[in-house]
């Protein structure tokens, strides 16, 4: 049997001595979080997606990027998310810009180990969970870990950023 190829996210978790479980599943192209949970058997309420958004750049200024980790069955409340990170408004990053910016592909994007560390927010309800499931850094791989461990390694904060 071949050696497990580690993703950047896994190497960072190992370096920080954070326990996690890898869950692999068959996947050749992007599938949404609900289908991923179905394939892996992960509880929907413990399954989270990673979204990258940008603030509107001021005239001549650089655009700031933000990462939001939210339950797969929920939608981000853009006003609440913008307020949380101190922006007037936010917009989703275009899919074509995801890999050049983060190093990850759609469906394999995780808050751990992006090319650059962006301000990261995890939906506050996650704090109540023993474990959560997030992408492992490539298609067909999920990581199961404790929410406080994700917060630590992603240098994240918890906030309520989903639509009521």
PDB file of C-alpha atoms in Angstrom:
ATOM      1  CA  UNK A   1       0.000   0.000   0.000  1.00  0.00           C
ATOM      2  CA  UNK A   2       1.330   3.434  -0.951  1.00  0.00           C
ATOM      3  CA  UNK A   3       2.263   6.096   1.546  1.00  0.00           C
ATOM      4  CA  UNK A   4      -0.438   8.704   2.220  1.00  0.00           C
ATOM      5  CA  UNK A   5       0.416  11.905   0.364  1.00  0.00           C
ATOM      6  CA  UNK A   6       0.160  14.725   2.880  1.00  0.00           C
ATOM      7  CA  UNK A   7      -1.519  17.978   1.992  1.00  0.00           C
ATOM      8  CA  UNK A   8      -0.216  21.301   3.256  1.00  0.00           C
ATOM      9  CA  UNK A   9      -3.076  21.316   5.803  1.00  0.00           C
ATOM     10  CA  UNK A  10      -2.042  17.891   7.143  1.00  0.00           C
ATOM     11  CA  UNK A  11       1.633  18.909   7.440  1.00  0.00           C
ATOM     12  CA  UNK A  12       0.628  22.013   9.440  1.00  0.00           C
ATOM     13  CA  UNK A  13      -1.621  19.967  11.741  1.00  0.00           C
ATOM     14  CA  UNK A  14       1.218  17.447  12.267  1.00  0.00           C
ATOM     15  CA  UNK A  15       3.741  20.224  12.974  1.00  0.00           C
ATOM     16  CA  UNK A  16       1.376  21.678  15.594  1.00  0.00           C
ATOM     17  CA  UNK A  17       0.735  18.209  17.098  1.00  0.00           C
ATOM     18  CA  UNK A  18      -3.001  18.564  16.482  1.00  0.00           C
ATOM     19  CA  UNK A  19      -4.920  15.281  16.322  1.00  0.00           C
ATOM     20  CA  UNK A  20      -7.094  14.784  13.244  1.00  0.00           C
ATOM     21  CA  UNK A  21      -8.649  12.034  11.197  1.00  0.00           C
ATOM     22  CA  UNK A  22      -8.499  11.820   7.399  1.00  0.00           C
ATOM     23  CA  UNK A  23     -11.631  10.747   5.564  1.00  0.00           C
ATOM     24  CA  UNK A  24     -11.081   9.987   1.877  1.00  0.00           C
ATOM     25  CA  UNK A  25     -13.916   9.649  -0.603  1.00  0.00           C
ATOM     26  CA  UNK A  26     -14.253   9.084  -4.336  1.00  0.00           C
ATOM     27  CA  UNK A  27     -14.422  12.428  -6.129  1.00  0.00           C
ATOM     28  CA  UNK A  28     -13.092  13.515  -9.539  1.00  0.00           C
ATOM     29  CA  UNK A  29     -14.599  16.987  -9.619  1.00  0.00           C
ATOM     30  CA  UNK A  30     -16.229  19.532  -7.327  1.00  0.00           C
ATOM     31  CA  UNK A  31     -19.312  18.366  -5.417  1.00  0.00           C
ATOM     32  CA  UNK A  32     -21.102  20.482  -2.836  1.00  0.00           C
ATOM     33  CA  UNK A  33     -20.793  19.979   0.900  1.00  0.00           C
ATOM     34  CA  UNK A  34     -24.086  18.137   1.297  1.00  0.00           C
ATOM     35  CA  UNK A  35     -23.015  15.501  -1.242  1.00  0.00           C
ATOM     36  CA  UNK A  36     -19.580  15.301   0.416  1.00  0.00           C
ATOM     37  CA  UNK A  37     -21.202  14.632   3.810  1.00  0.00           C
ATOM     38  CA  UNK A  38     -23.387  11.981   2.204  1.00  0.00           C
ATOM     39  CA  UNK A  39     -20.338  10.273   0.627  1.00  0.00           C
ATOM     40  CA  UNK A  40     -18.266  10.349   3.834  1.00  0.00           C
ATOM     41  CA  UNK A  41     -21.087   9.600   6.257  1.00  0.00           C
ATOM     42  CA  UNK A  42     -20.234  12.769   8.206  1.00  0.00           C
ATOM     43  CA  UNK A  43     -23.150  14.346  10.091  1.00  0.00           C
ATOM     44  CA  UNK A  44     -24.404  17.410   8.170  1.00  0.00           C
ATOM     45  CA  UNK A  45     -24.421  19.505  11.373  1.00  0.00           C
ATOM     46  CA  UNK A  46     -20.681  18.776  11.833  1.00  0.00           C
ATOM     47  CA  UNK A  47     -19.737  19.449   8.192  1.00  0.00           C
ATOM     48  CA  UNK A  48     -18.376  22.856   7.228  1.00  0.00           C
ATOM     49  CA  UNK A  49     -17.429  24.597   4.006  1.00  0.00           C
ATOM     50  CA  UNK A  50     -14.644  27.133   3.559  1.00  0.00           C
ATOM     51  CA  UNK A  51     -15.537  30.293   1.671  1.00  0.00           C
ATOM     52  CA  UNK A  52     -13.137  33.020   0.569  1.00  0.00           C
ATOM     53  CA  UNK A  53     -14.444  36.565   0.201  1.00  0.00           C
ATOM     54  CA  UNK A  54     -13.003  39.948  -0.514  1.00  0.00           C
ATOM     55  CA  UNK A  55     -13.731  43.398   0.741  1.00  0.00           C
ATOM     56  CA  UNK A  56     -14.301  46.124  -1.815  1.00  0.00           C
ATOM     57  CA  UNK A  57     -10.952  47.757  -2.533  1.00  0.00           C
ATOM     58  CA  UNK A  58     -10.765  51.460  -1.781  1.00  0.00           C
ATOM     59  CA  UNK A  59      -9.690  53.647  -4.704  1.00  0.00           C
ATOM     60  CA  UNK A  60      -6.072  52.737  -5.389  1.00  0.00           C
ATOM     61  CA  UNK A  61      -5.996  50.422  -2.363  1.00  0.00           C
ATOM     62  CA  UNK A  62      -5.364  46.717  -2.125  1.00  0.00           C
ATOM     63  CA  UNK A  63      -8.246  44.314  -1.768  1.00  0.00           C
ATOM     64  CA  UNK A  64      -8.344  42.413   1.543  1.00  0.00           C
ATOM     65  CA  UNK A  65      -9.383  38.755   1.615  1.00  0.00           C
ATOM     66  CA  UNK A  66     -11.221  36.847   4.338  1.00  0.00           C
ATOM     67  CA  UNK A  67     -11.974  33.189   5.023  1.00  0.00           C
ATOM     68  CA  UNK A  68     -15.276  32.002   6.491  1.00  0.00           C
ATOM     69  CA  UNK A  69     -15.853  28.456   7.754  1.00  0.00           C
ATOM     70  CA  UNK A  70     -19.596  27.847   7.924  1.00  0.00           C
ATOM     71  CA  UNK A  71     -21.973  24.859   8.118  1.00  0.00           C
ATOM     72  CA  UNK A  72     -22.526  23.271   4.703  1.00  0.00           C
ATOM     73  CA  UNK A  73     -26.298  23.655   4.863  1.00  0.00           C
ATOM     74  CA  UNK A  74     -26.143  27.391   5.709  1.00  0.00           C
ATOM     75  CA  UNK A  75     -25.459  30.623   3.853  1.00  0.00           C
ATOM     76  CA  UNK A  76     -23.229  33.463   4.964  1.00  0.00           C
ATOM     77  CA  UNK A  77     -25.023  36.627   6.041  1.00  0.00           C
ATOM     78  CA  UNK A  78     -22.899  39.077   4.041  1.00  0.00           C
ATOM     79  CA  UNK A  79     -23.788  42.051   6.256  1.00  0.00           C
ATOM     80  CA  UNK A  80     -22.926  40.197   9.478  1.00  0.00           C
ATOM     81  CA  UNK A  81     -19.717  38.830   7.941  1.00  0.00           C
ATOM     82  CA  UNK A  82     -18.647  42.274   6.675  1.00  0.00           C
ATOM     83  CA  UNK A  83     -19.338  43.855  10.066  1.00  0.00           C
ATOM     84  CA  UNK A  84     -17.380  41.091  11.800  1.00  0.00           C
ATOM     85  CA  UNK A  85     -14.224  41.819   9.750  1.00  0.00           C
ATOM     86  CA  UNK A  86     -14.656  45.603   9.661  1.00  0.00           C
ATOM     87  CA  UNK A  87     -15.629  45.944   5.988  1.00  0.00           C
ATOM     88  CA  UNK A  88     -18.532  47.885   4.484  1.00  0.00           C
ATOM     89  CA  UNK A  89     -19.358  44.937   2.237  1.00  0.00           C
ATOM     90  CA  UNK A  90     -17.983  41.606   1.052  1.00  0.00           C
ATOM     91  CA  UNK A  91     -18.245  39.583  -2.120  1.00  0.00           C
ATOM     92  CA  UNK A  92     -17.457  35.951  -2.878  1.00  0.00           C
ATOM     93  CA  UNK A  93     -14.120  35.358  -4.548  1.00  0.00           C
ATOM     94  CA  UNK A  94     -14.538  34.294  -8.182  1.00  0.00           C
ATOM     95  CA  UNK A  95     -13.765  30.585  -8.636  1.00  0.00           C
ATOM     96  CA  UNK A  96     -11.023  31.343 -11.204  1.00  0.00           C
ATOM     97  CA  UNK A  97      -9.156  33.375  -8.557  1.00  0.00           C
ATOM     98  CA  UNK A  98      -9.344  30.719  -5.815  1.00  0.00           C
ATOM     99  CA  UNK A  99      -6.314  28.569  -6.690  1.00  0.00           C
ATOM    100  CA  UNK A 100      -3.911  31.447  -7.502  1.00  0.00           C
ATOM    101  CA  UNK A 101      -4.860  33.184  -4.224  1.00  0.00           C
ATOM    102  CA  UNK A 102      -5.106  30.227  -1.817  1.00  0.00           C
ATOM    103  CA  UNK A 103      -3.240  27.340  -3.450  1.00  0.00           C
ATOM    104  CA  UNK A 104      -6.388  25.211  -3.129  1.00  0.00           C
ATOM    105  CA  UNK A 105      -9.024  24.154  -5.666  1.00  0.00           C
ATOM    106  CA  UNK A 106     -12.784  24.554  -5.325  1.00  0.00           C
ATOM    107  CA  UNK A 107     -14.032  21.703  -3.161  1.00  0.00           C
ATOM    108  CA  UNK A 108     -10.564  21.219  -1.666  1.00  0.00           C
ATOM    109  CA  UNK A 109     -10.172  24.610  -0.013  1.00  0.00           C
ATOM    110  CA  UNK A 110      -9.447  24.669   3.709  1.00  0.00           C
ATOM    111  CA  UNK A 111      -8.614  27.449   6.161  1.00  0.00           C
ATOM    112  CA  UNK A 112      -5.377  25.650   7.078  1.00  0.00           C
ATOM    113  CA  UNK A 113      -2.247  26.359   5.047  1.00  0.00           C
ATOM    114  CA  UNK A 114      -3.360  28.754   2.343  1.00  0.00           C
ATOM    115  CA  UNK A 115      -0.562  30.511   0.434  1.00  0.00           C
ATOM    116  CA  UNK A 116      -1.094  33.488   2.721  1.00  0.00           C
ATOM    117  CA  UNK A 117      -2.773  33.684   6.133  1.00  0.00           C
ATOM    118  CA  UNK A 118      -6.038  35.609   5.766  1.00  0.00           C
ATOM    119  CA  UNK A 119      -8.304  36.737   8.607  1.00  0.00           C
ATOM    120  CA  UNK A 120     -10.467  33.699   9.309  1.00  0.00           C
ATOM    121  CA  UNK A 121     -13.877  33.397  10.968  1.00  0.00           C
ATOM    122  CA  UNK A 122     -15.518  30.145  12.052  1.00  0.00           C
ATOM    123  CA  UNK A 123     -19.274  30.116  12.629  1.00  0.00           C
ATOM    124  CA  UNK A 124     -19.623  30.347  16.411  1.00  0.00           C
ATOM    125  CA  UNK A 125     -21.965  27.343  16.709  1.00  0.00           C
ATOM    126  CA  UNK A 126     -18.955  25.146  15.871  1.00  0.00           C
ATOM    127  CA  UNK A 127     -17.579  25.801  19.376  1.00  0.00           C
ATOM    128  CA  UNK A 128     -20.337  23.562  20.770  1.00  0.00           C
ATOM    129  CA  UNK A 129     -19.243  20.558  18.679  1.00  0.00           C
ATOM    130  CA  UNK A 130     -16.818  17.875  19.754  1.00  0.00           C
ATOM    131  CA  UNK A 131     -15.630  17.473  16.154  1.00  0.00           C
ATOM    132  CA  UNK A 132     -16.109  19.200  12.835  1.00  0.00           C
ATOM    133  CA  UNK A 133     -15.388  18.110   9.266  1.00  0.00           C
ATOM    134  CA  UNK A 134     -13.599  20.439   6.846  1.00  0.00           C
ATOM    135  CA  UNK A 135     -11.829  19.947   3.548  1.00  0.00           C
ATOM    136  CA  UNK A 136      -8.435  18.305   3.838  1.00  0.00           C
ATOM    137  CA  UNK A 137      -6.775  20.435   1.182  1.00  0.00           C
ATOM    138  CA  UNK A 138      -7.671  18.479  -1.941  1.00  0.00           C
ATOM    139  CA  UNK A 139     -10.713  16.996  -3.644  1.00  0.00           C
ATOM    140  CA  UNK A 140     -11.786  13.697  -2.138  1.00  0.00           C
ATOM    141  CA  UNK A 141     -10.395  14.383   1.330  1.00  0.00           C
ATOM    142  CA  UNK A 142     -11.987  15.644   4.532  1.00  0.00           C
ATOM    143  CA  UNK A 143     -10.354  16.248   7.905  1.00  0.00           C
ATOM    144  CA  UNK A 144     -12.171  15.615  11.188  1.00  0.00           C
ATOM    145  CA  UNK A 145     -10.824  17.699  14.071  1.00  0.00           C
ATOM    146  CA  UNK A 146     -11.873  19.636  17.148  1.00  0.00           C
ATOM    147  CA  UNK A 147     -13.198  23.164  16.403  1.00  0.00           C
ATOM    148  CA  UNK A 148     -10.812  24.757  18.917  1.00  0.00           C
ATOM    149  CA  UNK A 149      -7.894  23.050  17.153  1.00  0.00           C
ATOM    150  CA  UNK A 150      -9.031  24.496  13.817  1.00  0.00           C
ATOM    151  CA  UNK A 151      -9.341  27.902  15.470  1.00  0.00           C
ATOM    152  CA  UNK A 152      -5.801  27.634  16.830  1.00  0.00           C
ATOM    153  CA  UNK A 153      -4.095  26.486  13.641  1.00  0.00           C
ATOM    154  CA  UNK A 154      -6.073  28.814  11.322  1.00  0.00           C
ATOM    155  CA  UNK A 155      -5.612  31.750  13.745  1.00  0.00           C
ATOM    156  CA  UNK A 156      -9.371  32.174  13.521  1.00  0.00           C
ATOM    157  CA  UNK A 157     -12.037  33.816  15.598  1.00  0.00           C
ATOM    158  CA  UNK A 158     -15.560  32.576  16.231  1.00  0.00           C
ATOM    159  CA  UNK A 159     -18.507  34.780  15.237  1.00  0.00           C
ATOM    160  CA  UNK A 160     -22.115  34.452  14.110  1.00  0.00           C
ATOM    161  CA  UNK A 161     -21.952  35.012  10.339  1.00  0.00           C
ATOM    162  CA  UNK A 162     -24.749  32.845   8.927  1.00  0.00           C
ATOM    163  CA  UNK A 163     -28.240  33.858   7.867  1.00  0.00           C
ATOM    164  CA  UNK A 164     -30.816  33.331  10.606  1.00  0.00           C
TER     165      UNK A 164
END
